[in-house]
Amino acid sequence: MVVLTRFQHLLLQPRLLSSHQSRVLRHPLIRTRTVIRSVMGSSSSSSSKLLFRQLFEKESSTYTYLLADVSHPDKPALTKVPGVKSVISKASGSKADMFLEPGDKVSIGDIYLEVRATPGHTAGCVTYVTGEEANQPQPRMAFTGDAVLIRGCGRTDFQGGSSDQLYESVHSQIFTLPKDTLIYPAHDYKGYEVSTVGEEMQHNPRLTKDKETFKSIMSNLNLAYPKMIDVAVPANMVCGLQDLPSQANL
């Protein structure tokens, strides 16, 4: 099983969730209460079924995603949290058990996620995309983090952000995917759960503009300092794995 967090960390965990489970979930690396909001499973292969959960954390309007190939359980891995291995983009500069580079593939049984570099919100942002082959989930799925939000995009004014780079990333790595590709972002503040590449290419009020207009929009947002940034960034840099006492109640 793969847990994909708001920071585009991957947490690899061998145990699978039942397709009938619907409950509040607690995960020691996420450290928030997350509730299953929607269920979707698809595959064109009779021998490979994708179990997919979209979780929502209300306080930060953040999505977390769980993916598993229910016909091919992953092998166990060891880390500071038993059974879990943390994975993140090498360009992020964060600590993790494993590091990914553009073009790498993360296997989930017979299903895989392709790693695409999409910097701009931060220098280390990546997008994870399901495969294009017939035995992979169809339509394809893109987990875009903060690169593309539903009718928006992540800010570019901190953590090595660049509006020029974000525009290039989105148009070369995400908007080149099939138009029916499902977009699952890291955040949403208006109750949206999913979009498509085609919808965002037509209706995204920022990313449909030419590059210079986009850069002007981003430079004039005048956004407030993020409330949790002083907590989130240090946690992000260690992939959420704090050096806590062994007796800590996780």
Short mmCIF file of N, CA and C in Angstrom, two decimals, residues 26 33-34 37 51 72 75 92 103 106 124 145 147 195 197 201 220 228 231 233-234 244:
data_model
loop_
_atom_site.label_atom_id
_atom_site.label_comp_id
_atom_site.label_asym_id
_atom_site.label_seq_id
_atom_site.Cartn_x
_atom_site.Cartn_y
_atom_site.Cartn_z
N ARG A 26 -6.14 6.78 11.64
CA ARG A 26 -5.03 7.45 12.31
C ARG A 26 -3.74 6.85 11.76
N ARG A 33 -6.36 13.62 12.16
CA ARG A 33 -7.54 12.78 11.97
C ARG A 33 -8.01 12.98 10.54
N THR A 34 -8.10 11.90 9.81
CA THR A 34 -8.53 11.99 8.42
C THR A 34 -9.70 11.06 8.20
N ARG A 37 -13.57 10.23 2.38
CA ARG A 37 -14.59 11.06 1.75
C ARG A 37 -15.16 10.45 0.49
N LEU A 51 -7.25 -0.36 -5.21
CA LEU A 51 -8.01 0.14 -4.07
C LEU A 51 -7.53 1.56 -3.81
N HIS A 72 -2.17 -7.97 -5.29
CA HIS A 72 -0.72 -8.18 -5.25
C HIS A 72 -0.14 -7.37 -4.10
N LYS A 75 5.51 -6.10 -0.36
CA LYS A 75 6.32 -6.76 0.66
C LYS A 75 6.61 -5.78 1.79
N SER A 92 14.05 17.57 -3.12
CA SER A 92 13.44 18.26 -1.99
C SER A 92 14.44 18.60 -0.90
N GLY A 103 11.30 10.26 -13.78
CA GLY A 103 11.35 9.04 -14.58
C GLY A 103 11.32 7.77 -13.76
N VAL A 106 7.33 3.92 -9.02
CA VAL A 106 7.06 3.33 -7.72
C VAL A 106 6.01 2.25 -7.92
N GLY A 124 11.42 21.17 -4.86
CA GLY A 124 11.42 19.72 -4.92
C GLY A 124 10.10 19.08 -5.25
N GLY A 145 0.01 17.38 -6.03
CA GLY A 145 0.48 18.18 -4.91
C GLY A 145 -0.09 19.59 -4.97
N ALA A 147 1.17 21.78 -7.29
CA ALA A 147 1.48 22.32 -8.62
C ALA A 147 0.20 22.75 -9.32
N SER A 195 -10.55 16.86 -10.40
CA SER A 195 -10.73 17.56 -11.67
C SER A 195 -10.10 16.69 -12.76
N VAL A 197 -7.36 16.95 -16.42
CA VAL A 197 -6.42 17.79 -17.16
C VAL A 197 -7.17 18.70 -18.12
N MET A 201 -7.15 22.80 -18.14
CA MET A 201 -6.63 23.49 -19.32
C MET A 201 -7.62 24.51 -19.86
N ASN A 220 1.26 39.30 -7.60
CA ASN A 220 0.34 40.27 -6.98
C ASN A 220 -0.72 39.62 -6.09
N MET A 228 0.72 27.61 9.59
CA MET A 228 1.45 26.46 10.14
C MET A 228 2.83 26.27 9.51
N VAL A 231 5.84 25.17 11.59
CA VAL A 231 5.75 23.78 12.07
C VAL A 231 5.88 22.82 10.90
N VAL A 233 7.24 23.13 7.75
CA VAL A 233 8.49 23.00 7.00
C VAL A 233 9.51 22.11 7.71
N PRO A 234 9.76 22.31 9.03
CA PRO A 234 10.70 21.39 9.69
C PRO A 234 10.23 19.93 9.64
N LEU A 244 11.21 11.40 18.35
CA LEU A 244 10.41 11.46 19.56
C LEU A 244 10.85 10.39 20.55
#
